[in-house]
Short mmCIF file of C-alpha atoms and ligand atoms in Angstrom, two decimals:
data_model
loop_
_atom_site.label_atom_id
_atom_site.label_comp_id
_atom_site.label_asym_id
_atom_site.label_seq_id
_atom_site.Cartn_x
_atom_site.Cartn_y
_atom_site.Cartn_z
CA UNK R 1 -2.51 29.03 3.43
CA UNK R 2 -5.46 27.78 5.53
CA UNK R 3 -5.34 28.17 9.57
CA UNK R 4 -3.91 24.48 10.18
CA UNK R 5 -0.25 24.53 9.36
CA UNK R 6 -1.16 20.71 8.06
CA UNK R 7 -3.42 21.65 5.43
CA UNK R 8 -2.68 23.52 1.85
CA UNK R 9 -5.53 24.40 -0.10
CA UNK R 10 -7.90 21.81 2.43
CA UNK R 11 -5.60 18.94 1.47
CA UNK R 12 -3.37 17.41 4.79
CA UNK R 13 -0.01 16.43 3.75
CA UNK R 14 -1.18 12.89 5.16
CA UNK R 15 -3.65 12.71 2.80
CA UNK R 16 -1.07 13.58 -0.24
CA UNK R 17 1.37 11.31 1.42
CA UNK R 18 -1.24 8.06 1.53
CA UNK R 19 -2.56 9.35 -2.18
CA UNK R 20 1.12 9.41 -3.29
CA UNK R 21 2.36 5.81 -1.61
CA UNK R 22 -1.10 3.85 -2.65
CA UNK R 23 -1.02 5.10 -6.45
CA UNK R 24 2.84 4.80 -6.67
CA UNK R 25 2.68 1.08 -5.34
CA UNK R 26 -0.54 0.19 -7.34
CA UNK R 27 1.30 1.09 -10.70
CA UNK R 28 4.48 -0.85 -9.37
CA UNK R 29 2.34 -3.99 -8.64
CA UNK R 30 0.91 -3.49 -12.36
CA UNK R 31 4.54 -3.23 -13.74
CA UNK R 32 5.61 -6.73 -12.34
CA UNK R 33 4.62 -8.96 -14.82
CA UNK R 34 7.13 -7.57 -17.34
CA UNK R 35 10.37 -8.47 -15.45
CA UNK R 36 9.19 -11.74 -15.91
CA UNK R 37 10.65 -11.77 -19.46
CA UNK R 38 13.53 -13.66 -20.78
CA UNK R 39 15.75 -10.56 -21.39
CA UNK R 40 15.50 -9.69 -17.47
CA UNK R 41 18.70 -11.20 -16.86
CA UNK R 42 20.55 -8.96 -19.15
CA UNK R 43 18.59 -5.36 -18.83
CA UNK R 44 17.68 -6.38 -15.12
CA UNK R 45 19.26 -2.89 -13.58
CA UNK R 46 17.99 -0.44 -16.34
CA UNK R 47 14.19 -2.08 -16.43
CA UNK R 48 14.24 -1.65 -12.26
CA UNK R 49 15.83 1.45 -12.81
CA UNK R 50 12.73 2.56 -15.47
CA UNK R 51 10.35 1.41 -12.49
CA UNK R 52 11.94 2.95 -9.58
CA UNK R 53 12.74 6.47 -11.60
CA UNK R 54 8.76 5.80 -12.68
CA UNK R 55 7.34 4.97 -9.38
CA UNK R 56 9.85 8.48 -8.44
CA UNK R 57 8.45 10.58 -10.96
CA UNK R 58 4.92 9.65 -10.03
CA UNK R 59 5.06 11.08 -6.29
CA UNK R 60 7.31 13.74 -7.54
CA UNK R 61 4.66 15.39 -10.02
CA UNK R 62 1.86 14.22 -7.05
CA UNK R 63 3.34 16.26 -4.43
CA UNK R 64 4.39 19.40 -6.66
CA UNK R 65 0.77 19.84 -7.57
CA UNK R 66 -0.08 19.89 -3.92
CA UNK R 67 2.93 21.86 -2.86
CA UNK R 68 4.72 23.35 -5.67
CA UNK R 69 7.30 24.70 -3.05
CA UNK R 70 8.10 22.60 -1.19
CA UNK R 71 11.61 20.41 -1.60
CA UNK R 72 12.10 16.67 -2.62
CA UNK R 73 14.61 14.12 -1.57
CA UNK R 74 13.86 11.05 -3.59
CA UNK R 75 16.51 7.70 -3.91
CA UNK R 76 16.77 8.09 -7.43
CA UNK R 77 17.76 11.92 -7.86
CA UNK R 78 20.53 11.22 -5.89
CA UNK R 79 23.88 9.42 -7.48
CA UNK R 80 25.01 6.47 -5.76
CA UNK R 81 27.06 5.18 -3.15
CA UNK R 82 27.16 6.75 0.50
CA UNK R 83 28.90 10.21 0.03
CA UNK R 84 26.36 11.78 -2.47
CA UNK R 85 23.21 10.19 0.33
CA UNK R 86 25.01 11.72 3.33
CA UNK R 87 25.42 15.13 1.32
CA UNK R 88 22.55 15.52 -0.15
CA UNK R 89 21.11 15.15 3.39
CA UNK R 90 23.74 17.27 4.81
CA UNK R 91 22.68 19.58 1.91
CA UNK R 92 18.55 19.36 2.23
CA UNK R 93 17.89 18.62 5.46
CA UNK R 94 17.33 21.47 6.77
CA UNK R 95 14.92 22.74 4.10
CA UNK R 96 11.79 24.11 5.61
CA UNK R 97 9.50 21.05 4.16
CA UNK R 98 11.22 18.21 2.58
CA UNK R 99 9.69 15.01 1.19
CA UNK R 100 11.85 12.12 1.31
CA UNK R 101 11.19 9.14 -0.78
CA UNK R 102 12.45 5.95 -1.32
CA UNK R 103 9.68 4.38 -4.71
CA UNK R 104 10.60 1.30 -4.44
CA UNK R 105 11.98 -0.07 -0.95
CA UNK R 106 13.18 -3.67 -1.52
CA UNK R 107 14.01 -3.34 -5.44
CA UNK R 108 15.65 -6.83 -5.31
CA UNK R 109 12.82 -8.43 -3.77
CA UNK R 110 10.37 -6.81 -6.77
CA UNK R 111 12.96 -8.55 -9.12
CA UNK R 112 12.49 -11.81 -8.41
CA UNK R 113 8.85 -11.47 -7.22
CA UNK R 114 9.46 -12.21 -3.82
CA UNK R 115 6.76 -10.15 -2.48
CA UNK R 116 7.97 -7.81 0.47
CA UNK R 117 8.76 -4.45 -1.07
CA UNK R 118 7.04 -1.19 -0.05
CA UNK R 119 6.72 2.52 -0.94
CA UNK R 120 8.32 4.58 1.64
CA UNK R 121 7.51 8.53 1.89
CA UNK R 122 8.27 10.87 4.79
CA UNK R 123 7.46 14.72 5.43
CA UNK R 124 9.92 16.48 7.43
CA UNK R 125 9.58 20.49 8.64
CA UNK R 126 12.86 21.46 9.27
CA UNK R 127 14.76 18.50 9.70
CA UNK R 128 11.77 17.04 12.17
CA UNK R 129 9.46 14.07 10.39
CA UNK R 130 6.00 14.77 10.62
CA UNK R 131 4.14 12.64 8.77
CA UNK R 132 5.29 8.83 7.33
CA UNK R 133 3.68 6.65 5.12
CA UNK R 134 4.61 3.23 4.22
CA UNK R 135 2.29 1.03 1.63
CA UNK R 136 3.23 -2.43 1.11
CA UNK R 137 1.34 -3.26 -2.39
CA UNK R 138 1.85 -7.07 -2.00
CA UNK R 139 -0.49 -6.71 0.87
CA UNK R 140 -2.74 -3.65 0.47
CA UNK R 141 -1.42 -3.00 3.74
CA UNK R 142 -0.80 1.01 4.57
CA UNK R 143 0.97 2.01 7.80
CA UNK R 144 0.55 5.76 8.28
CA UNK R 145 2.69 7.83 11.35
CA UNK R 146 1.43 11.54 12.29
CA UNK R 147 3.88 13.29 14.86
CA UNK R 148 2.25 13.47 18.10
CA UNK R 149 -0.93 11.66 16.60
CA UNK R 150 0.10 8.20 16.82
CA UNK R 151 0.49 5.90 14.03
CA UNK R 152 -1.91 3.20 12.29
CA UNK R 153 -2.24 -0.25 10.36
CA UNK R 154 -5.85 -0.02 8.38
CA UNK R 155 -6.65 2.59 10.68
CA UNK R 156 -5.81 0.04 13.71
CA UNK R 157 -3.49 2.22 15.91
CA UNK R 158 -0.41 0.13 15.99
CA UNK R 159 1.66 -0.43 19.31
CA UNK R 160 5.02 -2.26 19.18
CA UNK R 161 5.52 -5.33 20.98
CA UNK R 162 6.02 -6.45 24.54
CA UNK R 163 8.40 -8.51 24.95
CA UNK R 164 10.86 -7.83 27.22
CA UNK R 165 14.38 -9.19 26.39
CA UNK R 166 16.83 -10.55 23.91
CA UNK R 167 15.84 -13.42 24.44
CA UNK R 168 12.39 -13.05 23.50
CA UNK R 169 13.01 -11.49 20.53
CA UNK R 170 12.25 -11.39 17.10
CA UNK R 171 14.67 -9.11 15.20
CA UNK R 172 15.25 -8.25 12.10
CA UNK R 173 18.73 -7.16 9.53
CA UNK R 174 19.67 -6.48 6.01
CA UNK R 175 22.86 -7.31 4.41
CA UNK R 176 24.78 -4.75 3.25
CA UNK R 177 25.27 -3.98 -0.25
CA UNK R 178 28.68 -2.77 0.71
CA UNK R 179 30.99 -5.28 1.33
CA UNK R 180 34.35 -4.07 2.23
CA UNK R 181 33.35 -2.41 6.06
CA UNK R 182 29.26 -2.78 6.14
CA UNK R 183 28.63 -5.94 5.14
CA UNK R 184 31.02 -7.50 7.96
CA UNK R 185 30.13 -5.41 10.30
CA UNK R 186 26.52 -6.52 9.82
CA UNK R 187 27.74 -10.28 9.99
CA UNK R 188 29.64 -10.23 12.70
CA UNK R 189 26.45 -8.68 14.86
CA UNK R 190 24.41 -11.22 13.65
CA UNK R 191 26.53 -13.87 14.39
CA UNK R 192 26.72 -12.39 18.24
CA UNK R 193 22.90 -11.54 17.95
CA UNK R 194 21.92 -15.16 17.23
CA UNK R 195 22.16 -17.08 20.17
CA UNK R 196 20.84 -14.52 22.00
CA UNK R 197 17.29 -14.29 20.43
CA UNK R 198 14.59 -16.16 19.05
CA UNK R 199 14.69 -15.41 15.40
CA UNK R 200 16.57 -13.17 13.26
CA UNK R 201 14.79 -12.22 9.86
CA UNK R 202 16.50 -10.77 6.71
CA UNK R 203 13.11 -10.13 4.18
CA UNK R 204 14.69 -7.31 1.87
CA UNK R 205 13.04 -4.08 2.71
CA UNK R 206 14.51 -1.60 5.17
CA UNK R 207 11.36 0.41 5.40
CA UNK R 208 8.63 -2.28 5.86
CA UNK R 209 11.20 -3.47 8.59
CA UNK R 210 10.82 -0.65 10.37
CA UNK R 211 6.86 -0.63 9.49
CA UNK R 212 6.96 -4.35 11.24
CA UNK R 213 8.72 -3.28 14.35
CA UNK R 214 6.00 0.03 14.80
CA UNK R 215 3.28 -3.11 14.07
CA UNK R 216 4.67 -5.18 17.08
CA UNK R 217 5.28 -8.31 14.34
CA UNK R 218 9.14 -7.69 15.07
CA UNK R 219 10.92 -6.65 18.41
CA UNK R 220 13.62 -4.77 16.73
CA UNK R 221 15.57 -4.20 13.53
CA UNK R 222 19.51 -2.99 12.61
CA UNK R 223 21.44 -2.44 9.28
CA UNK R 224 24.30 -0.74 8.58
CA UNK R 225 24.48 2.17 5.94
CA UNK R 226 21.03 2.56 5.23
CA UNK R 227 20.19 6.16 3.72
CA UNK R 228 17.14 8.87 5.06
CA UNK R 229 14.54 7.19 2.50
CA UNK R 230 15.04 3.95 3.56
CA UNK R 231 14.22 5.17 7.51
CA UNK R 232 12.20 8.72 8.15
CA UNK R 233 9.06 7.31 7.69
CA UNK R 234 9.41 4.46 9.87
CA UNK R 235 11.21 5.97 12.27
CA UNK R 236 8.46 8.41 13.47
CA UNK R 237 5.72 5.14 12.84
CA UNK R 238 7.99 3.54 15.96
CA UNK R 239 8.24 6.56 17.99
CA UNK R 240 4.36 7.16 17.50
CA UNK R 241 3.82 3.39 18.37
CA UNK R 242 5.89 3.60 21.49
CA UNK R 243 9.52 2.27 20.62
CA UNK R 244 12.67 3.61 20.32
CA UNK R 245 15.21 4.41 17.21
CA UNK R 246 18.51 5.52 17.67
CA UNK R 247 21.90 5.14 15.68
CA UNK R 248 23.95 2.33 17.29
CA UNK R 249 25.41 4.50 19.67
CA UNK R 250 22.81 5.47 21.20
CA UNK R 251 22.16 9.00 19.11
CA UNK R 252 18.40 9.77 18.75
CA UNK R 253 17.14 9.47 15.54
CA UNK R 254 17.69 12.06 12.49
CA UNK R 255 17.86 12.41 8.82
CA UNK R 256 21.43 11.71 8.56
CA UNK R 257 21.51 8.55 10.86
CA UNK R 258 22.89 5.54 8.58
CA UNK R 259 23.73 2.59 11.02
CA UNK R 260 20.09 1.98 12.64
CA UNK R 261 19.19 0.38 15.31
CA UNK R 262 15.08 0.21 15.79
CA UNK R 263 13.18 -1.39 18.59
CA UNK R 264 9.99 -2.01 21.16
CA UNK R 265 12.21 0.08 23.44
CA UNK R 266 12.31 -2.49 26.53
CA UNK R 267 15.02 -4.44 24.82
CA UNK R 268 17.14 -1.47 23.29
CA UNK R 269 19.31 -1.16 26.10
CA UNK R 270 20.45 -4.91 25.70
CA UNK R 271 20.24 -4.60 21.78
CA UNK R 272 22.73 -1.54 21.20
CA UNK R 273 25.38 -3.39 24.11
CA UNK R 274 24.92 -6.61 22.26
CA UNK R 275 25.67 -4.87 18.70
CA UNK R 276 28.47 -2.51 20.61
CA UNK R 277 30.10 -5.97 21.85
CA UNK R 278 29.95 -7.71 18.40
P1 2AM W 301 16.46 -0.40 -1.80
O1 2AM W 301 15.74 -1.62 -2.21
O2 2AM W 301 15.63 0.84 -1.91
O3 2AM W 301 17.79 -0.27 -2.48
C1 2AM W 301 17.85 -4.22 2.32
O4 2AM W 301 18.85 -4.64 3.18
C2 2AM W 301 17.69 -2.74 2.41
O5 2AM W 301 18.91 -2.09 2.05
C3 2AM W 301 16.64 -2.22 1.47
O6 2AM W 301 15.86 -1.31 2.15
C4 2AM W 301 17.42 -1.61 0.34
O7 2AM W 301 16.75 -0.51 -0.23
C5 2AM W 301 18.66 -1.14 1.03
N1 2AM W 301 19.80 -1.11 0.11
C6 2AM W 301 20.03 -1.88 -0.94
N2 2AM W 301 21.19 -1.58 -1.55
C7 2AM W 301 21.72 -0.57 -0.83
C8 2AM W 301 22.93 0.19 -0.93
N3 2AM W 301 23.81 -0.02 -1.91
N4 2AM W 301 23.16 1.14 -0.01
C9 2AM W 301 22.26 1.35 0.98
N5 2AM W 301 21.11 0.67 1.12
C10 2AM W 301 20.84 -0.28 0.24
CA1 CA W 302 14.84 2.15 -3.58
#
């Protein structure tokens, strides 16, 4: 191991992040054009499935060459539904280095072609992110977070916005998949959320949400039962830009924080009492 606990072998594990995010979301971007046949209608879940598990298995085999021992947390080696995310958190989040991935963030958008999807990978050292990467391939647009380095847009550092209020704000949700508790949970802060702001936006990607707010193009984001790949790497990109992520209560971010709630930091006060009072 070299001198700088960053590098293995001369490569920094921001480098092997960026490598893993831009090649994983190139070869998604190539793979688009076949959903656009006439059996996606009917095979729809297994063909994203082949591209997600794909996209997966790239970074996977990417990172194990760099690090062979090093542990992996991707969306698609764990089973569904909330209990196996929160466990296998519960389970590997404490694992000396852990790469958390999400392959393809915003795998209904890629269905339908409606271009806001991303490639979300985060490095944590025991428990801690320390390096995030989020590549938007619709874009060519590669938002990169180093802890206690900052974080940068085409190596712009990125700042989140000013504005100072509600009121001023442009926020932005996802709709729950879940729709027995999440799902009106979600609605019923948006519904309290909307009169109070400028704009709420809903564009299908958790990640490149949280990318956004780190950017200063949004003011703030919630959802409700989001998992670790959909968040770690943007939530260090909005610390390292300046803004604050906590759980809706208040908690500081970690790994096992599901109910997020994101912002430029002036606002977050008013935010988390407006999504308390909903
Ligand atoms: P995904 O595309 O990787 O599934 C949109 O609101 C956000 O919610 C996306 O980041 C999406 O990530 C995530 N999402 C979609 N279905 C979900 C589910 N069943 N549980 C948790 N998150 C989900
Ligand atoms: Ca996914």
């Amino acid at each position: 191991m070299s001198d700088n606990p960053n590098t293995i072998g001369g490569k920094s594990f921001t480098a092997v992040a960026i490598n893993c995010a831009s090649k994983a979301g190139e070869w998604i971007k190539s793979r688009i054009g076949q959903f656009a046949a006439p059996d996606l209608k009917f095979s729809k879940h297994d063909l994203v499935t082949e591209v997600d598990k794909g996209s997966e298995r790239l970074i996977r085999n990417l990172v194990a060459t760099h690090y062979p021992t090093h542990s992996f947390l991707g969306e698609e080696g764990v089973e569904p539904g909330p209990e196996a995310s929160a466990q296998s958190i519960a389970k590997m989040g404490g694992s000396e280095y852990l790469w958390i991935v999400d392959p393809v963030d915003g795998t209904t958008n890629y269905v339908h072609g409606f271009p806001f999807y991303s490639v979300s990978i985060a490095l944590a050292y025991r428990g801690e992110v320390i390096v995030g990467v989020i590549y938007d391939p619709s874009r060519d647009e590669l938002f990169v977070a180093e802890k206690g380095k900052g974080a940068y847009v085409h190596g712009k550092r990125m700042q989140v916005s000013a504005e100072p209020a509600l009121a001023q704000s442009l926020l932005a949700t996802g709709f729950p998949a879940e729709h027995l508790s999440a799902l009106p949970r979600n609605l019923k802060q948006t519904l309290a959320l909307a009169p109070q702001v400028r704009n709420i936006r809903s564009s299908g990607s958790a990640a490149l949400h949280m990318a956004y707010v780190a950017a200063g193009r949004l003011t703030g984001f919630w959802e409700v039962g989001l998992n670790a790949w959909d968040l770690a790497a943007g939530a260090l990109m909005i610390a390292e830009s300046g803004g604050i992520v906590t759980d809706q209560n208040g908690h500081p971010y970690s790994l096992g924080v599901r109910d997020i709630a994101a912002s430029n930091g002036l606002i977050h006060d008013e935010f988390l009492k407006a999504l308390a009072d909903a």
